[in-house]
Short mmCIF file of C-alpha atoms in Angstrom, two decimals:
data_model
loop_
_atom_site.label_atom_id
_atom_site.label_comp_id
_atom_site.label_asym_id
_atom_site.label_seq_id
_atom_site.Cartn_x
_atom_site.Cartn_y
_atom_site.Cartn_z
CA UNK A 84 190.92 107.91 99.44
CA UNK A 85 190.74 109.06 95.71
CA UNK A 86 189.62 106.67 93.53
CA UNK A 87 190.46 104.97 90.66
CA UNK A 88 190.67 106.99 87.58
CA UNK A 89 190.50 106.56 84.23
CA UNK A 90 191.07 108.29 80.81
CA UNK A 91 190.01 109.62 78.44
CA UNK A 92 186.26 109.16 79.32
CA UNK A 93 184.94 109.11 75.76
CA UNK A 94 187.03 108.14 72.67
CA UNK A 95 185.80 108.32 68.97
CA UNK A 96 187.63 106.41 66.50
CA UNK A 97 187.32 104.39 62.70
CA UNK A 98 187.96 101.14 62.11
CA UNK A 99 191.25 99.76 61.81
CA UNK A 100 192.86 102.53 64.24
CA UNK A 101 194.48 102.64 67.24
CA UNK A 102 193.55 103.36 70.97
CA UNK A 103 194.63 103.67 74.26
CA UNK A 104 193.48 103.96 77.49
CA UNK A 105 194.99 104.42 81.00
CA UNK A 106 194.55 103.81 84.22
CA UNK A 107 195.55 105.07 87.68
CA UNK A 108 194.54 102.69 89.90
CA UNK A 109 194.20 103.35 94.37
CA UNK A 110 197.08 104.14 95.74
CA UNK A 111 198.68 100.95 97.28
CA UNK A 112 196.73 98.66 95.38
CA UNK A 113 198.67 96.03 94.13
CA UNK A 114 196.12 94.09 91.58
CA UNK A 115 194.50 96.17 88.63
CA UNK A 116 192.32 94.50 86.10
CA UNK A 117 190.90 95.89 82.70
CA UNK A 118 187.19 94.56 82.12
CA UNK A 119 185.41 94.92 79.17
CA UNK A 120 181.39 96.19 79.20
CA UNK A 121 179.77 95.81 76.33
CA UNK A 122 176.33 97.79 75.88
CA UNK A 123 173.38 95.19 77.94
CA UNK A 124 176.51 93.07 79.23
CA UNK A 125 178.22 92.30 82.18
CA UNK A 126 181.63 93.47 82.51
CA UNK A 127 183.95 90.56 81.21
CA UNK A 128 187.77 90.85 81.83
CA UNK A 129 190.56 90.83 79.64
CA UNK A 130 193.40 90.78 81.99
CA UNK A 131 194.73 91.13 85.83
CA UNK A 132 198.00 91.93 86.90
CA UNK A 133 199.91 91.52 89.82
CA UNK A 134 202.10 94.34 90.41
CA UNK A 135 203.52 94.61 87.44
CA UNK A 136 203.22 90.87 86.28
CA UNK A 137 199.96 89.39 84.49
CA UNK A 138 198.14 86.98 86.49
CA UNK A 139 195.87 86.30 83.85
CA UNK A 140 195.44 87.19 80.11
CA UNK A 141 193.62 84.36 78.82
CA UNK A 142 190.39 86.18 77.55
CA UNK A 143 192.94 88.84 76.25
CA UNK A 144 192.35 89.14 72.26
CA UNK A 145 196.15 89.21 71.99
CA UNK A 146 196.31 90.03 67.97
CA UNK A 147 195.02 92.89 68.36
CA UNK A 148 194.89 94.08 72.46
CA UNK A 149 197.89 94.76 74.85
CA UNK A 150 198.04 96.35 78.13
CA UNK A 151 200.91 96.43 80.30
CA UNK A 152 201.70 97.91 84.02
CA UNK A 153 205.57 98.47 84.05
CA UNK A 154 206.27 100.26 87.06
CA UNK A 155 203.78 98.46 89.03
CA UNK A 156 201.31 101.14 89.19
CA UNK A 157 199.34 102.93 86.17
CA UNK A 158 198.61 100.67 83.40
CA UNK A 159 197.53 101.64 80.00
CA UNK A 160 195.32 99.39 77.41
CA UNK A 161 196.09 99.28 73.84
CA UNK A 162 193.88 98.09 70.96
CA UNK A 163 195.47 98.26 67.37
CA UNK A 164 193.83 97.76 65.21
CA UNK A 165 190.31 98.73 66.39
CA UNK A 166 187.60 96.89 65.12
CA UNK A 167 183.55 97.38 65.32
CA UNK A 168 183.03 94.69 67.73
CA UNK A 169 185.59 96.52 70.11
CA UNK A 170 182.65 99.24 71.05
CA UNK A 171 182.10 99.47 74.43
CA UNK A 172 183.20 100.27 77.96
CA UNK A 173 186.82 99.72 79.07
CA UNK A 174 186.80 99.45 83.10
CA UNK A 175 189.82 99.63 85.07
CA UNK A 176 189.53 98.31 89.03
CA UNK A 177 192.00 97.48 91.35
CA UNK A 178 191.84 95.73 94.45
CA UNK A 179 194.57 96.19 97.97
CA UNK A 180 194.88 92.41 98.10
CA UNK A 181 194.33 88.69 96.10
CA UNK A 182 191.42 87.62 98.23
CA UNK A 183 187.93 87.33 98.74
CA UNK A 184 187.44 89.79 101.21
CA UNK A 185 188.89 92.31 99.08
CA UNK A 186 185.87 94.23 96.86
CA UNK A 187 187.22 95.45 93.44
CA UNK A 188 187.46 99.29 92.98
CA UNK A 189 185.98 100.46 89.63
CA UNK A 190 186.81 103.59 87.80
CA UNK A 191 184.29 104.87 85.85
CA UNK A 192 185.41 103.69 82.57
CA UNK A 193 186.16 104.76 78.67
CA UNK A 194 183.77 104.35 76.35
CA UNK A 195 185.10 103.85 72.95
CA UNK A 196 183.00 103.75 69.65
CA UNK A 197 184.31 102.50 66.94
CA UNK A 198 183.16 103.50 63.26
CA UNK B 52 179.94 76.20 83.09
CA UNK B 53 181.67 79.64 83.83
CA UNK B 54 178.42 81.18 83.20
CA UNK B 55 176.49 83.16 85.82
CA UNK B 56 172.88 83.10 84.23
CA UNK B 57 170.99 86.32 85.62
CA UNK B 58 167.24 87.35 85.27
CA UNK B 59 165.37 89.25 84.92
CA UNK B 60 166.69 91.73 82.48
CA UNK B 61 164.92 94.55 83.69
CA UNK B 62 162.38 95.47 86.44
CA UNK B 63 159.80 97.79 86.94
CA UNK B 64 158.99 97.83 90.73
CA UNK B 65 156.48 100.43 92.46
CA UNK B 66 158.34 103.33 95.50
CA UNK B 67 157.82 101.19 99.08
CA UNK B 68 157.87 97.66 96.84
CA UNK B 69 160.51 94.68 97.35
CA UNK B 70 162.88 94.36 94.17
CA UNK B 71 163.70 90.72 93.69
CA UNK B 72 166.78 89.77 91.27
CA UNK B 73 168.20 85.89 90.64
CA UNK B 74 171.45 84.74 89.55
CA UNK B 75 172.01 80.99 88.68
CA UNK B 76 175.53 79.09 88.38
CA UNK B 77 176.90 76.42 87.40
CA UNK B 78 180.76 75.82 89.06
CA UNK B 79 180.42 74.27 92.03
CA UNK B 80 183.81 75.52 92.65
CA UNK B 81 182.73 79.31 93.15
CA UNK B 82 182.54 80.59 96.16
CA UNK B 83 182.34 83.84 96.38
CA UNK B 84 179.23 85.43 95.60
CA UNK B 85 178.83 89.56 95.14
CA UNK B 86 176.37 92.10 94.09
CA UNK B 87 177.28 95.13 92.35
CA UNK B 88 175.04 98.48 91.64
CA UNK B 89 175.81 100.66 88.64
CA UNK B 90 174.33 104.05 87.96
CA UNK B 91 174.93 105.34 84.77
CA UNK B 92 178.32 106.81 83.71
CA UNK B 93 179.70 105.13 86.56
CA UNK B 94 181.86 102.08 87.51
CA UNK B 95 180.40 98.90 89.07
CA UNK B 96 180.39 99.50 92.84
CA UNK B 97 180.53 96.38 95.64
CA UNK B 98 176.59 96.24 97.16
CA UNK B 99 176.39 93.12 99.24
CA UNK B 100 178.84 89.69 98.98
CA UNK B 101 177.59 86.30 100.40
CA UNK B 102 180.02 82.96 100.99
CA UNK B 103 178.34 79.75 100.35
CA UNK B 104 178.92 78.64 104.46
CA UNK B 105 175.52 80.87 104.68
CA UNK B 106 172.20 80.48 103.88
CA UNK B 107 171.40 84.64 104.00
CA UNK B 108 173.39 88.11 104.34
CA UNK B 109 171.18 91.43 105.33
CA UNK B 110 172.88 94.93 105.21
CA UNK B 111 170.68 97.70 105.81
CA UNK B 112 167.65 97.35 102.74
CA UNK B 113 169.32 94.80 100.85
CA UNK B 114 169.72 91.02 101.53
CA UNK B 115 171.19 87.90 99.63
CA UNK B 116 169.51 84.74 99.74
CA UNK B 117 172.04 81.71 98.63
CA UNK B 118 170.94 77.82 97.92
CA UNK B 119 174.10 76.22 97.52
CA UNK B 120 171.80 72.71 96.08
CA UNK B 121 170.07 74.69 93.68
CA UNK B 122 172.99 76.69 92.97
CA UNK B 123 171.45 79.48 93.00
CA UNK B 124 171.28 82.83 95.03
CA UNK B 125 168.70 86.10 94.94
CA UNK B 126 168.97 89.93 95.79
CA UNK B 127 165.92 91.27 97.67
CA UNK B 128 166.02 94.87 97.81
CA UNK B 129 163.27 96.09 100.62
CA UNK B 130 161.31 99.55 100.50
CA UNK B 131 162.42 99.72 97.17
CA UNK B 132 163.53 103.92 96.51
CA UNK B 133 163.93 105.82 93.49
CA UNK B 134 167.66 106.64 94.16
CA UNK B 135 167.61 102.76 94.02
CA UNK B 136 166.85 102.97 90.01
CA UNK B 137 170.57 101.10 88.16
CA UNK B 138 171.73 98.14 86.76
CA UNK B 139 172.68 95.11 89.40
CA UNK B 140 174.67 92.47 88.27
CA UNK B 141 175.41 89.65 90.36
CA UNK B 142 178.92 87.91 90.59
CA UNK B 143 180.72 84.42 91.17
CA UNK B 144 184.09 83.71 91.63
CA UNK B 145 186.52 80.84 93.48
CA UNK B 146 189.53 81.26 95.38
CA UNK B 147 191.70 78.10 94.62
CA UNK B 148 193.66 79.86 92.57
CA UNK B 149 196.07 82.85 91.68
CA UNK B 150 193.50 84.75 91.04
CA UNK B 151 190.23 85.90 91.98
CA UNK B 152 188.52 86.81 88.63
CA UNK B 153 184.79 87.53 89.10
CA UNK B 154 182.52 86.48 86.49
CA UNK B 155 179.43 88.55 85.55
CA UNK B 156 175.63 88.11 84.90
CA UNK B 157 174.33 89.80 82.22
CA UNK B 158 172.73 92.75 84.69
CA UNK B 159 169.34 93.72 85.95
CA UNK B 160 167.93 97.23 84.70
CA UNK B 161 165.84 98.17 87.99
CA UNK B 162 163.31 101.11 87.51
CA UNK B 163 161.60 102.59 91.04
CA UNK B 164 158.86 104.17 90.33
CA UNK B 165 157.71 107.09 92.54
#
């Protein structure tokens, strides 16, 4: 099966910008998440969704992040404006079902730099 | 108390040699326990998972150890390789819920030297 896949896979961009990311995730798989990696971190995440409705959002900077899935499928991650701390790696996973037994699919992530 | 406390931050372990990596928690509601490898440029990718009903889980090389009193639980990777060289980070997460978010340790940078 083809993975999940991200893009772009490298995005340069000032301060005070915007950005935006998507995300394709498995085919079939009905929960996608965005995690955050920042450089020497674990991934932390921002926000799942359930088909298209968000499951949870709570570590979701709202003022200045927003990601949605509409159709239930791809999903696409916004940041405007961009700040410094925002450098890092955006993953995108999905997973076929809500449950334990189900290991989360990564893509291999955008790395954004912010100047 | 969401924390998953990992250590150490990076290992230098000899071709043939047993990697060792610990994870420490806190919730005593997680229970769900995974390991994930990442090479560079890549996404984190499921190794190994453990549930708390067990004391161990082997697959192949790698093996979990879990002490649910200490609340704590350990990656042993045997006959350590050089294709084994990424960053592990180990994983909690509880099921009495909607959801199933998995929270991180800070990773392990393992080096295998040939």
């Amino acid at each position: 099966e083809a993975g999940v896949a991200q893009s772009p896979r490298y995005k340069i961009i000032e301060k005070r910008q915007s950005v935006a990311f998507w995300c394709n995730p498995i085919s079939g798989h009905a929960t996608l998440y965005w995690y955050q990696q920042i450089l020497g971190q674990g991934p932390k995440l921002l926000i799942q969704f359930q088909n298209n409705g968000v499951v949870d959002d709570s570590q979701l900077p709202k003022d200045r992040f927003s990601a949605e899935r509409l159709k239930g499928v791809d999903s696409t991650l916004k940041i405007q404006p961009a700040k410094l701390e925002d450098s890092a790696v955006y993953l995108c996973a999905s997973t076929q079902l809500l449950s334990l037994n189900s290991p989360l699919h990564f893509g291999n992530g955008t790395r954004l730099t912010v100047t | 108390q969401q924390q998953v406390k990992q250590s150490p931050q990076s290992l230098i372990v000899q071709k043939g040699g047993i990697s060792i990596i610990n994870c420490a928690y806190e919730n005593t509601a997680f229970d769900y326990f995974p390991w994930y490898q990442q090479f560079p440029g890549k996404g984190p990718a499921l190794l190994i998972a453990i549930r708390p009903d067990v004391s161990e889980k082997k697959e192949g090389r790698f093996t979990i150890s879990f002490n649910k009193s200490a609340k704590q639980f350990s990656l042993h990777i045997m006959d350590s390789q050089p294709g084994d060289s990424a960053t592990y980070f180990c994983a909690a997460s509880s099921n009495g819920g909607a959801t199933n978010k998995l929270i991180f340790g800070t990773g392990t940078l393992l080096a295998v030297q040939p």
